[in-house]
Coordinates of C-alpha atoms and ligand atoms in Angstrom, one line a residue:
M1 CA -33.2 -46.5 -43.8
A2 CA -34.4 -45.7 -40.4
T3 CA -31.1 -46.8 -38.9
S4 CA -29.0 -45.0 -41.4
T5 CA -30.7 -41.6 -40.7
W6 CA -30.8 -42.2 -37.0
F7 CA -27.2 -43.2 -36.8
P8 CA -25.6 -40.0 -38.4
S9 CA -27.9 -37.7 -36.4
F10 CA -27.0 -39.6 -33.2
L11 CA -23.3 -39.0 -34.2
V12 CA -23.9 -35.3 -34.8
W13 CA -25.7 -35.1 -31.4
L14 CA -22.9 -36.9 -29.7
L15 CA -20.3 -34.7 -31.3
L16 CA -22.3 -31.6 -30.3
F17 CA -22.6 -32.9 -26.7
L18 CA -18.8 -33.5 -26.5
V19 CA -17.9 -30.2 -28.1
A20 CA -20.5 -27.8 -26.9
T21 CA -19.7 -27.7 -23.2
P22 CA -16.0 -27.1 -23.4
C23 CA -16.5 -24.8 -26.3
R24 CA -18.8 -22.5 -24.4
S25 CA -16.4 -22.3 -21.5
L26 CA -13.5 -21.6 -23.9
T27 CA -15.4 -18.7 -25.4
H28 CA -16.0 -17.4 -21.9
A29 CA -12.4 -17.6 -21.0
A30 CA -11.4 -15.8 -24.3
G31 CA -13.7 -12.9 -23.4
G32 CA -17.1 -11.8 -24.5
G33 CA -16.0 -8.7 -26.3
G34 CA -14.9 -5.1 -26.0
K35 CA -11.9 -3.5 -27.5
W36 CA -8.9 -1.6 -26.0
D37 CA -7.1 1.4 -27.6
L38 CA -4.2 3.3 -26.4
L39 CA -5.1 7.0 -26.5
Q40 CA -2.0 8.6 -25.0
Q41 CA 1.3 7.0 -24.3
S42 CA 1.8 9.6 -21.6
I43 CA -0.2 12.5 -20.3
G44 CA 2.7 13.4 -18.0
I45 CA 0.8 12.7 -14.7
S46 CA -1.0 9.7 -13.3
A47 CA -4.8 9.6 -13.6
M48 CA -5.5 9.1 -9.9
H49 CA -8.7 11.2 -10.0
M50 CA -10.8 12.0 -13.0
Q51 CA -14.0 14.0 -13.8
L52 CA -15.6 14.6 -17.2
L53 CA -17.1 18.1 -17.5
N54 CA -19.8 19.3 -19.9
N55 CA -17.3 20.6 -22.5
D56 CA -16.1 17.0 -23.1
R57 CA -12.8 17.7 -21.2
V58 CA -11.6 15.6 -18.4
V59 CA -10.0 17.1 -15.3
I60 CA -7.2 14.8 -14.1
F61 CA -4.9 15.1 -11.1
D62 CA -2.6 13.0 -8.9
R63 CA -0.7 14.7 -6.0
T64 CA 1.6 17.6 -5.5
D65 CA 4.1 16.0 -3.0
F66 CA 5.3 13.4 -5.4
G67 CA 8.4 14.7 -7.1
E68 CA 8.6 15.9 -10.7
S69 CA 5.9 14.8 -13.1
K70 CA 6.5 14.5 -16.9
L71 CA 4.3 17.4 -17.6
P72 CA 6.0 20.8 -17.4
L73 CA 4.0 23.8 -16.2
P74 CA 3.6 26.4 -19.0
D75 CA 5.5 29.7 -19.4
G76 CA 8.3 28.7 -16.9
K77 CA 5.8 28.7 -14.0
C78 CA 6.8 26.9 -10.8
R79 CA 5.1 26.1 -7.5
N80 CA 7.2 27.4 -4.6
D81 CA 6.1 25.6 -1.5
P82 CA 8.5 25.5 1.5
N83 CA 6.1 23.0 3.2
D84 CA 6.1 20.4 0.4
T85 CA 7.5 17.2 1.7
V86 CA 9.4 16.3 -1.5
L87 CA 10.1 19.3 -3.7
T88 CA 10.0 22.9 -2.5
V89 CA 10.2 24.3 -6.0
D90 CA 8.3 22.2 -8.6
C91 CA 8.0 23.4 -12.2
T92 CA 5.9 20.4 -13.2
A93 CA 2.1 20.0 -13.2
H94 CA 0.1 17.6 -11.1
S95 CA -3.2 18.3 -12.7
A96 CA -4.2 18.4 -16.4
E97 CA -7.2 18.9 -18.6
Y98 CA -7.6 16.2 -21.3
D99 CA -9.7 17.3 -24.3
V100 CA -11.5 14.1 -25.5
L101 CA -12.3 15.5 -28.9
S102 CA -8.9 17.1 -29.8
K103 CA -6.9 14.6 -27.7
S104 CA -4.9 17.5 -26.3
I105 CA -3.5 17.9 -22.8
R106 CA -3.3 21.2 -21.0
P107 CA -1.3 21.4 -17.8
L108 CA -3.1 23.0 -14.8
M109 CA -1.8 24.6 -11.7
V110 CA -2.9 23.1 -8.4
L111 CA -1.2 24.6 -5.4
T112 CA -2.4 22.5 -2.5
D113 CA -2.1 18.7 -2.1
V114 CA -5.0 16.9 -3.8
W115 CA -3.9 13.4 -2.9
C116 CA -6.8 11.1 -2.0
S117 CA -9.4 13.9 -2.2
S118 CA -13.0 13.9 -3.4
G119 CA -15.4 15.9 -5.5
A120 CA -18.7 16.4 -7.3
V121 CA -20.0 18.6 -10.1
S122 CA -22.4 21.3 -9.0
P123 CA -25.6 22.1 -11.0
D124 CA -23.8 24.9 -12.9
G125 CA -21.2 22.5 -14.2
R126 CA -18.3 23.5 -12.0
L127 CA -16.2 20.8 -10.3
I128 CA -16.3 21.3 -6.5
Q129 CA -13.3 19.3 -5.3
T130 CA -12.4 19.1 -1.6
G131 CA -9.7 17.9 0.8
G132 CA -6.5 16.0 0.3
F133 CA -3.4 15.7 2.3
N134 CA -1.0 18.0 4.2
D135 CA -1.6 21.7 3.1
G136 CA -4.7 20.5 1.0
D137 CA -6.6 18.6 3.6
H138 CA -9.0 21.6 4.4
A139 CA -9.1 22.9 0.8
V140 CA -12.0 23.6 -1.4
R141 CA -11.0 23.9 -5.1
I142 CA -13.2 24.9 -7.9
F143 CA -12.7 24.2 -11.6
T144 CA -14.9 25.9 -14.1
P145 CA -15.2 24.4 -17.5
C146 CA -14.1 27.1 -19.9
N147 CA -11.2 27.8 -22.3
G148 CA -8.0 28.5 -20.3
C149 CA -9.6 28.2 -16.9
D150 CA -7.6 26.9 -14.0
W151 CA -8.1 25.9 -10.4
Q152 CA -9.4 28.4 -7.8
E153 CA -8.4 27.3 -4.3
N154 CA -9.3 28.1 -0.8
S155 CA -7.0 26.2 1.5
S156 CA -9.3 26.8 4.5
G157 CA -12.7 26.1 2.9
L158 CA -13.5 23.0 5.1
L159 CA -14.1 22.7 8.8
A160 CA -12.3 19.3 9.1
R161 CA -9.5 17.5 7.5
R162 CA -10.9 15.4 4.6
W163 CA -8.5 12.7 3.4
Y164 CA -10.3 9.6 1.8
A165 CA -13.7 11.3 2.1
T166 CA -16.7 10.8 -0.2
N167 CA -18.8 13.6 -1.7
H168 CA -22.2 13.6 -3.2
I169 CA -24.3 16.4 -4.9
L170 CA -27.6 17.0 -3.1
P171 CA -31.1 17.8 -4.5
D172 CA -30.6 21.4 -3.5
G173 CA -27.3 21.7 -5.3
R174 CA -25.0 21.6 -2.3
S175 CA -22.2 19.1 -1.9
I176 CA -22.0 16.9 1.2
I177 CA -18.6 15.8 2.2
I178 CA -18.6 12.6 4.3
G179 CA -15.9 11.1 6.5
G180 CA -12.3 10.8 5.6
R181 CA -9.5 9.4 7.8
R182 CA -10.4 9.8 11.5
Q183 CA -13.4 12.0 10.7
F184 CA -16.6 10.5 11.9
N185 CA -18.7 13.4 10.7
Y186 CA -19.9 15.2 7.6
E187 CA -20.1 18.8 6.4
F188 CA -21.6 20.8 3.5
Y189 CA -20.3 23.1 0.8
P190 CA -21.4 25.8 0.5
K191 CA -22.4 26.5 4.1
S192 CA -25.1 28.7 5.6
S193 CA -25.0 30.1 9.1
S194 CA -27.0 27.1 10.4
T195 CA -24.8 24.5 8.6
N196 CA -21.4 26.0 9.4
I197 CA -20.7 23.1 11.7
L198 CA -19.6 19.5 11.7
F199 CA -22.4 16.9 11.9
S200 CA -21.4 13.8 13.7
L201 CA -21.8 10.4 12.1
P202 CA -21.2 7.6 14.7
F203 CA -21.8 5.0 12.0
L204 CA -18.3 5.9 10.7
S205 CA -16.6 5.2 14.1
Q206 CA -18.7 2.0 14.5
T207 CA -17.5 0.7 11.2
N208 CA -13.9 1.8 11.8
D209 CA -11.4 -0.9 12.6
P210 CA -8.7 1.3 14.3
K211 CA -5.8 -0.9 13.0
I212 CA -6.9 -1.0 9.4
E213 CA -9.5 1.8 9.0
N214 CA -11.5 -0.4 6.6
N215 CA -14.2 2.2 6.1
L216 CA -12.6 4.9 4.0
Y217 CA -14.1 6.4 0.9
P218 CA -17.5 5.1 1.9
F219 CA -19.9 4.3 -0.9
V220 CA -22.6 7.0 -0.9
H221 CA -25.7 6.9 -3.1
L222 CA -28.7 9.4 -3.1
N223 CA -31.8 7.3 -2.5
V224 CA -35.0 8.2 -4.3
D225 CA -36.5 9.4 -1.0
G226 CA -33.8 12.0 -0.7
N227 CA -31.9 10.1 2.1
L228 CA -28.3 9.0 1.6
F229 CA -27.4 5.4 1.5
I230 CA -23.9 5.1 3.1
F231 CA -22.0 1.9 3.0
A232 CA -18.7 1.5 5.0
N233 CA -16.7 -1.6 5.8
N234 CA -19.4 -4.4 5.6
R235 CA -22.7 -2.6 6.2
A236 CA -24.9 0.4 5.4
I237 CA -27.3 2.9 6.8
L238 CA -29.8 5.4 5.3
L239 CA -29.1 8.9 6.6
D240 CA -31.5 11.8 6.7
Y241 CA -28.8 14.4 6.5
T242 CA -31.3 17.2 7.0
K243 CA -32.1 15.9 10.5
N244 CA -28.8 14.2 11.1
A245 CA -30.8 11.0 11.8
V246 CA -30.2 7.4 10.8
V247 CA -33.6 6.3 9.4
K248 CA -32.6 2.8 8.5
T249 CA -29.9 0.3 9.3
F250 CA -29.3 -2.4 6.7
P251 CA -28.2 -5.9 7.7
Q252 CA -24.5 -6.6 7.5
M253 CA -23.5 -8.1 4.1
P254 CA -23.3 -11.9 4.3
G255 CA -19.7 -13.1 4.9
G256 CA -18.9 -10.0 6.9
D257 CA -15.8 -9.1 4.8
P258 CA -15.0 -5.5 4.3
R259 CA -15.6 -3.8 1.0
S260 CA -14.2 -0.3 1.6
Y261 CA -10.7 1.1 1.4
P262 CA -8.2 -0.5 1.8
S263 CA -10.2 -3.7 1.2
T264 CA -11.4 -1.7 -1.8
G265 CA -14.5 -3.0 -3.6
S266 CA -16.8 -0.8 -5.5
S267 CA -20.5 0.1 -5.7
V268 CA -23.2 1.5 -8.0
L269 CA -26.8 2.5 -7.6
L270 CA -28.4 0.4 -10.3
P271 CA -30.4 2.1 -13.1
L272 CA -33.5 3.8 -11.8
K273 CA -36.7 3.2 -13.8
N274 CA -40.5 3.6 -13.7
L275 CA -39.8 7.1 -12.4
Q276 CA -43.4 8.3 -12.6
Q277 CA -44.6 5.6 -10.2
S278 CA -45.5 6.8 -6.7
S279 CA -42.9 4.5 -5.2
V280 CA -39.8 4.2 -7.3
E281 CA -37.5 1.3 -6.4
A282 CA -33.8 1.7 -5.9
E283 CA -31.2 -1.1 -5.8
V284 CA -27.5 -0.9 -4.8
L285 CA -24.8 -3.3 -6.0
V286 CA -21.5 -3.7 -4.2
C287 CA -18.8 -5.9 -5.8
G288 CA -15.4 -7.3 -4.8
G289 CA -13.1 -6.2 -2.0
A290 CA -10.6 -8.1 0.1
P291 CA -11.1 -10.5 3.0
K292 CA -10.9 -9.1 6.5
D293 CA -7.2 -9.8 7.2
S294 CA -5.9 -9.1 3.7
Y295 CA -4.3 -5.7 4.5
V296 CA -2.4 -7.0 7.5
Q297 CA -1.3 -10.1 5.5
A298 CA -0.3 -8.0 2.5
K299 CA 1.9 -5.9 4.7
K300 CA 3.7 -9.1 5.7
G301 CA 4.1 -10.1 2.0
K302 CA 1.2 -12.5 1.8
F303 CA -1.3 -11.5 -0.9
V304 CA -4.7 -13.0 -0.1
R305 CA -7.1 -13.7 -3.0
A306 CA -9.7 -10.9 -3.4
L307 CA -13.4 -11.4 -2.9
D308 CA -15.4 -12.7 -5.9
T309 CA -18.8 -11.9 -4.5
C310 CA -21.3 -9.0 -5.0
G311 CA -24.1 -8.1 -2.7
R312 CA -27.3 -6.6 -4.2
I313 CA -30.0 -4.9 -2.1
K314 CA -33.3 -3.2 -2.8
I315 CA -32.8 -0.2 -0.5
T316 CA -36.4 1.0 -0.9
D317 CA -37.8 -2.3 0.5
A318 CA -39.5 -2.2 4.0
S319 CA -37.1 -4.9 5.2
P320 CA -34.3 -5.2 2.7
D321 CA -31.8 -7.9 2.6
W322 CA -28.7 -8.7 0.6
S323 CA -28.8 -11.2 -2.2
M324 CA -25.3 -12.5 -3.0
E325 CA -23.9 -13.3 -6.5
T326 CA -20.6 -14.7 -7.5
M327 CA -18.5 -12.9 -10.1
P328 CA -16.5 -15.0 -12.7
L329 CA -13.3 -13.2 -11.4
A330 CA -12.2 -12.2 -8.0
R331 CA -11.4 -8.4 -7.8
V332 CA -10.0 -5.8 -5.4
M333 CA -9.7 -2.1 -6.5
G334 CA -12.1 -2.6 -9.4
D335 CA -14.1 0.3 -10.7
M336 CA -17.8 0.0 -11.4
L337 CA -19.4 2.1 -14.1
L338 CA -22.9 2.4 -15.4
L339 CA -23.0 2.1 -19.1
P340 CA -25.5 4.0 -21.2
N341 CA -27.6 0.8 -21.8
G342 CA -27.9 0.2 -18.1
H343 CA -25.3 -2.5 -17.9
V344 CA -22.6 -2.3 -15.3
L345 CA -18.9 -2.5 -16.2
I346 CA -16.5 -3.8 -13.6
I347 CA -12.9 -2.9 -14.7
N348 CA -9.4 -2.4 -13.4
G349 CA -7.9 -3.8 -10.1
A350 CA -6.2 -6.9 -9.0
S351 CA -7.1 -10.5 -8.0
S352 CA -5.0 -10.5 -4.8
G353 CA -3.7 -8.1 -2.1
T354 CA -5.4 -4.8 -1.2
A355 CA -5.2 -1.1 -1.9
G356 CA -2.2 0.9 -0.5
W357 CA 1.4 1.3 -1.4
E358 CA 2.8 -1.9 -3.0
L359 CA 0.0 -4.1 -1.7
G360 CA -1.8 -5.3 -4.8
R361 CA -0.8 -8.3 -6.9
E362 CA -2.0 -10.3 -9.9
P363 CA -3.6 -7.4 -11.9
E364 CA -7.0 -8.4 -13.2
L365 CA -6.8 -7.3 -16.8
K366 CA -10.2 -8.5 -17.9
P367 CA -13.3 -6.3 -17.4
V368 CA -16.6 -8.0 -16.6
I369 CA -20.1 -6.8 -17.7
Y370 CA -23.0 -7.3 -15.4
R371 CA -26.6 -7.2 -16.8
P372 CA -28.8 -6.3 -13.9
D373 CA -32.0 -7.4 -15.6
N374 CA -30.9 -10.8 -16.7
P375 CA -31.9 -13.8 -14.5
S376 CA -29.6 -14.4 -11.6
G377 CA -26.8 -16.8 -12.7
S378 CA -26.6 -15.3 -16.2
R379 CA -25.6 -11.7 -15.5
F380 CA -21.8 -11.7 -15.8
E381 CA -19.8 -11.7 -19.0
V382 CA -16.0 -11.6 -19.1
Q383 CA -14.6 -9.1 -21.6
N384 CA -11.3 -8.9 -23.6
P385 CA -8.3 -8.1 -21.5
S386 CA -6.1 -4.9 -21.5
S387 CA -2.4 -5.3 -21.5
T388 CA -1.8 -2.6 -18.8
P389 CA -2.1 -3.4 -15.1
R390 CA -4.4 -0.8 -13.4
L391 CA -3.9 -1.3 -9.7
Y392 CA -3.8 1.2 -6.9
H393 CA -4.6 4.8 -8.0
S394 CA -6.2 3.8 -11.3
T395 CA -9.5 5.2 -12.6
A396 CA -12.1 4.7 -15.2
I397 CA -14.9 7.1 -16.4
L398 CA -17.7 7.0 -19.0
L399 CA -17.3 9.3 -22.0
R400 CA -20.0 10.9 -24.1
D401 CA -19.5 8.6 -27.0
G402 CA -20.0 5.5 -24.8
R403 CA -16.3 4.6 -24.5
V404 CA -14.7 4.2 -21.1
L405 CA -11.6 6.3 -20.4
V406 CA -9.1 4.3 -18.3
G407 CA -5.9 5.6 -16.7
G408 CA -3.6 5.7 -13.7
N409 CA -1.8 3.1 -11.7
N410 CA 0.6 4.4 -9.1
P411 CA 1.1 1.9 -6.4
H412 CA 4.4 3.7 -5.3
R413 CA 5.1 6.7 -3.1
Y414 CA 6.7 8.5 -6.1
Y415 CA 6.7 8.4 -9.9
N416 CA 8.7 5.1 -10.2
F417 CA 8.9 3.9 -13.8
T418 CA 11.7 1.3 -13.4
G419 CA 12.9 -1.2 -10.8
V420 CA 9.4 -1.8 -9.4
L421 CA 6.9 -4.6 -9.9
Y422 CA 4.1 -2.4 -11.4
P423 CA 5.5 0.9 -12.7
T424 CA 3.7 4.1 -12.4
D425 CA 1.6 4.6 -15.5
L426 CA 0.9 7.9 -17.2
S427 CA -1.1 6.5 -20.2
L428 CA -4.7 6.8 -21.1
E429 CA -6.6 4.0 -22.7
A430 CA -10.1 3.6 -23.9
F431 CA -12.2 0.5 -23.4
S432 CA -14.9 0.3 -26.1
P433 CA -17.7 -2.1 -24.9
D434 CA -19.0 -4.5 -27.6
Y435 CA -21.9 -2.1 -28.3
L436 CA -19.5 0.2 -30.2
D437 CA -18.5 -2.6 -32.6
S438 CA -19.2 -1.7 -36.2
K439 CA -21.3 -4.9 -36.6
F440 CA -24.0 -3.0 -34.7
S441 CA -23.9 0.1 -36.9
T442 CA -27.2 -0.5 -38.5
L443 CA -28.9 -0.7 -35.1
R444 CA -27.1 2.3 -33.6
P445 CA -29.3 5.3 -33.0
K446 CA -28.1 8.8 -33.8
I447 CA -29.7 11.7 -31.9
L448 CA -30.8 14.5 -34.3
S449 CA -32.5 16.7 -31.8
P450 CA -32.5 18.3 -29.2
G451 CA -29.0 19.6 -29.7
S452 CA -26.3 19.3 -27.1
Q453 CA -26.5 21.5 -24.0
A454 CA -30.4 21.2 -24.1
Q455 CA -32.3 22.5 -21.0
L456 CA -34.7 20.2 -19.3
S457 CA -37.2 20.9 -16.6
Y458 CA -38.4 18.4 -14.0
G459 CA -41.3 16.4 -15.3
Q460 CA -41.1 17.8 -18.8
R461 CA -42.3 15.9 -21.8
L462 CA -39.5 15.5 -24.2
S463 CA -39.4 14.3 -27.8
V464 CA -36.0 13.0 -28.9
R465 CA -35.6 12.7 -32.7
F466 CA -33.2 10.0 -33.8
S467 CA -32.2 8.0 -36.9
V468 CA -31.4 4.3 -37.2
S469 CA -30.2 3.1 -40.6
G470 CA -31.4 -0.5 -40.3
A471 CA -34.7 -2.0 -39.2
L472 CA -36.1 -0.5 -36.0
N473 CA -37.5 -2.6 -33.3
D474 CA -39.7 0.0 -31.5
K475 CA -40.2 -2.2 -28.5
W476 CA -36.5 -1.9 -27.7
V477 CA -36.0 1.8 -27.7
S478 CA -35.3 3.7 -24.5
V479 CA -33.8 7.0 -23.4
T480 CA -31.3 7.1 -20.5
M481 CA -29.6 9.9 -18.6
V482 CA -26.2 9.3 -16.9
S483 CA -24.5 11.7 -14.5
P484 CA -20.7 12.1 -15.0
S485 CA -18.9 10.8 -11.9
F486 CA -15.9 11.9 -9.9
T487 CA -13.8 8.8 -9.9
T488 CA -11.0 7.9 -7.6
H489 CA -9.9 4.9 -5.5
S490 CA -12.4 2.6 -7.3
F491 CA -15.4 4.6 -6.5
S492 CA -17.4 6.8 -8.8
M493 CA -19.0 9.5 -6.7
N494 CA -22.3 10.9 -7.8
Q495 CA -22.9 8.3 -10.5
R496 CA -26.5 7.6 -11.4
L497 CA -28.5 6.4 -14.4
L498 CA -32.1 7.1 -15.1
V499 CA -34.3 5.2 -17.6
L500 CA -36.9 7.8 -18.7
D501 CA -40.5 6.8 -18.7
G502 CA -42.4 6.7 -22.0
G503 CA -40.7 5.4 -25.0
K504 CA -43.5 5.6 -27.5
V505 CA -41.8 5.7 -31.0
T506 CA -43.4 7.6 -33.9
P507 CA -41.9 7.3 -37.4
V508 CA -41.1 10.7 -38.9
S509 CA -39.6 9.9 -42.3
S510 CA -37.4 7.1 -43.7
S511 CA -35.1 6.0 -40.9
V512 CA -36.1 8.9 -38.7
Y513 CA -38.2 8.6 -35.5
D514 CA -39.4 10.5 -32.5
V515 CA -39.4 8.9 -29.1
E516 CA -41.5 10.6 -26.4
V517 CA -40.3 10.4 -22.8
T518 CA -40.8 12.3 -19.5
A519 CA -37.9 13.9 -17.6
P520 CA -37.6 12.8 -14.0
N521 CA -39.8 14.9 -11.8
S522 CA -37.6 15.8 -8.9
G523 CA -34.2 16.5 -7.6
F524 CA -34.5 13.4 -5.4
L525 CA -34.4 11.3 -8.6
A526 CA -32.0 13.5 -10.5
P527 CA -30.2 16.3 -8.7
S528 CA -30.1 19.4 -10.9
G529 CA -27.1 19.6 -13.2
Y530 CA -25.5 18.2 -16.3
Y531 CA -26.3 14.7 -17.6
L532 CA -25.5 12.7 -20.7
L533 CA -28.6 11.6 -22.5
F534 CA -28.6 8.6 -24.8
V535 CA -31.1 6.8 -27.0
V536 CA -30.7 3.1 -26.7
H537 CA -31.9 0.6 -29.3
Q538 CA -31.7 -3.1 -28.7
E539 CA -29.0 -2.4 -26.0
I540 CA -26.9 -0.3 -28.5
P541 CA -26.6 3.3 -27.3
S542 CA -26.3 6.4 -29.5
E543 CA -23.6 8.9 -28.8
G544 CA -24.8 11.0 -25.9
I545 CA -25.8 14.7 -25.8
W546 CA -25.3 16.9 -22.8
V547 CA -28.5 18.1 -21.1
N548 CA -29.0 20.2 -18.0
I549 CA -32.0 19.5 -15.8
K550 CA -33.5 22.0 -13.3
Ligands
LIG1 C1 3.7 26.5 5.4 O1 3.2 26.0 6.6 C2 3.0 27.0 7.6 C3 2.5 26.3 8.9 O2 1.5 25.5 8.7 C4 2.0 28.1 7.1 O3 1.8 29.1 8.1 C5 2.5 28.6 5.8 O4 1.5 29.5 5.3 C6 2.8 27.5 4.8 N1 3.4 28.1 3.6 C7 2.9 27.9 2.4 C8 3.7 28.6 1.3 O5 1.9 27.2 2.2
LIG2 C1 -12.2 30.4 2.4 O1 -13.2 29.7 3.1 C2 -13.5 30.2 4.4 C3 -14.5 29.2 5.0 O2 -15.6 29.2 4.2 C4 -13.9 31.6 4.3 O3 -14.2 32.1 5.6 C5 -12.9 32.5 3.6 O4 -13.4 33.8 3.5 C6 -12.5 31.9 2.3 N1 -11.4 32.6 1.7 C7 -11.4 33.2 0.6 C8 -10.2 33.8 0.1 O5 -12.4 33.1 -0.2
LIG3 C1 11.0 5.7 -6.4 O1 11.4 6.9 -6.7 C2 11.9 7.7 -5.6 C3 12.2 9.1 -6.0 O2 12.8 9.1 -7.2 C4 13.1 7.0 -5.0 O3 13.6 7.7 -3.9 C5 12.7 5.6 -4.6 O4 13.8 4.9 -4.1 C6 12.1 4.8 -5.7 N1 11.5 3.6 -5.2 C7 11.8 2.4 -5.8 C8 11.2 1.2 -5.1 O5 12.6 2.3 -6.7

């Protein structure tokens, strides 16, 4: 008896042992989840830069000196530009507005060249977009979210040429515009009489490798103390822009390989929480990139494997240091996005080569999700692959419903659709993280109040009413706020996520609850402006609502 019960259970155990390990890694390779949908076969232009505005429309643009796009300008309009390097009369659009809800495209008229420019949304919801190439390199362009609005341009709004610069919105509502090719300085928009000058930033010349310029599109995050964390090449500083003083120099990231353009990695400020504490902690994550010599090698036709490491650093520590983690996939030109539940999505890019014309190879079609609060070693999860390569000049942004809008791919000087390795792509796709799967519908919260476009004041107590159709686990309810980012060249400028303090849940009626939270109490934590607010239950987010904090 004893032997006969022992024997089969031993066999079962042996079978489990033999099967379990390979099985787990197979599941891993097949992808942890997520779903891809083609939204638009063609929007007529390539989504090289994207910004979601508070009317659920996305402003998209590529560049003006590019030849004819597939999106005609309306009413027979044309752009006459004797200085354009490609077409002096162009009757096609290079910017468009995509309405997420109606799925319609509206061509926009941009006059000066927006190629490799930067931007941020101001507290009143307008996109302040700056720089570019050629006749656009000193431009300030403003796009107001309203029906029928179009670009307002001032081609001499900046003091310096800004090509591959990074912008961030400041606690006082101004934009700061940092760096750009051969610009080792920053400036503000708008300017006052005392700020109508360039502020020098030697850090950008110190991190500049003159042959490769491996420090473009620096990763900029607003720290909780009001200073700016600026990462370029392989290291970072904390800048007090009000005094033009470097207040901290962070150690070089282990390995020393570059992470900024053209060795393009990406970076996020990890979710900020415990916001009412006297000292809020802030952590930055930088992932992927390309080894030191990759750009030079790629120019010679040798495509070096991308970096598979991330560095994570608590920037509010007295003596911070990097802790390194290894991603399941190597990636250059990946985008990093904060999801409403505080996870980080790493998406798009390639596993070899670098950014730049024709220099990326082996598209990395599988996104990866990073769970910052999991123990080290169990944070990454590979997701289901797309079928569309998204290399140089591709983008990804978070939408209000929790999907991620993905577009672009234009690794060529023009719109080349045939006869090239990775054709220019004019489509828009959506990546739906696993949290949108219908198997979670009984867990998914639905916000009942406040209504969209709610006003919030700093430090305000806020009650959010929501419903959940299934059983509620009130220990797993949180409220998050995410700022909509300006995304280009694998960096999402102005991106931040706040987990609001509180979270006490009170039942109201069957399936309806109130959750009490406190809004962030300063513009250092959350610069004034529009955010998406979500209720998250057991890591499943509701659809967001727009809120405006001031
Ligand atoms: C073309 O360039 C010249 C010289 O920079 C400038 O004066 C002129 O205004 C430009 N023309 C247009 C239509 O932008
Ligand atoms: C463009 O910006 C410059 C610099 O701020 C300013 O002097 C000029 O008046 C602006 N032009 C227009 C038409 O607003
Ligand atoms: C891309 O398109 C441009 C303009 O049509 C053309 O001049 C160029 O030869 C094309 N490049 C390739 C690699 O086909």
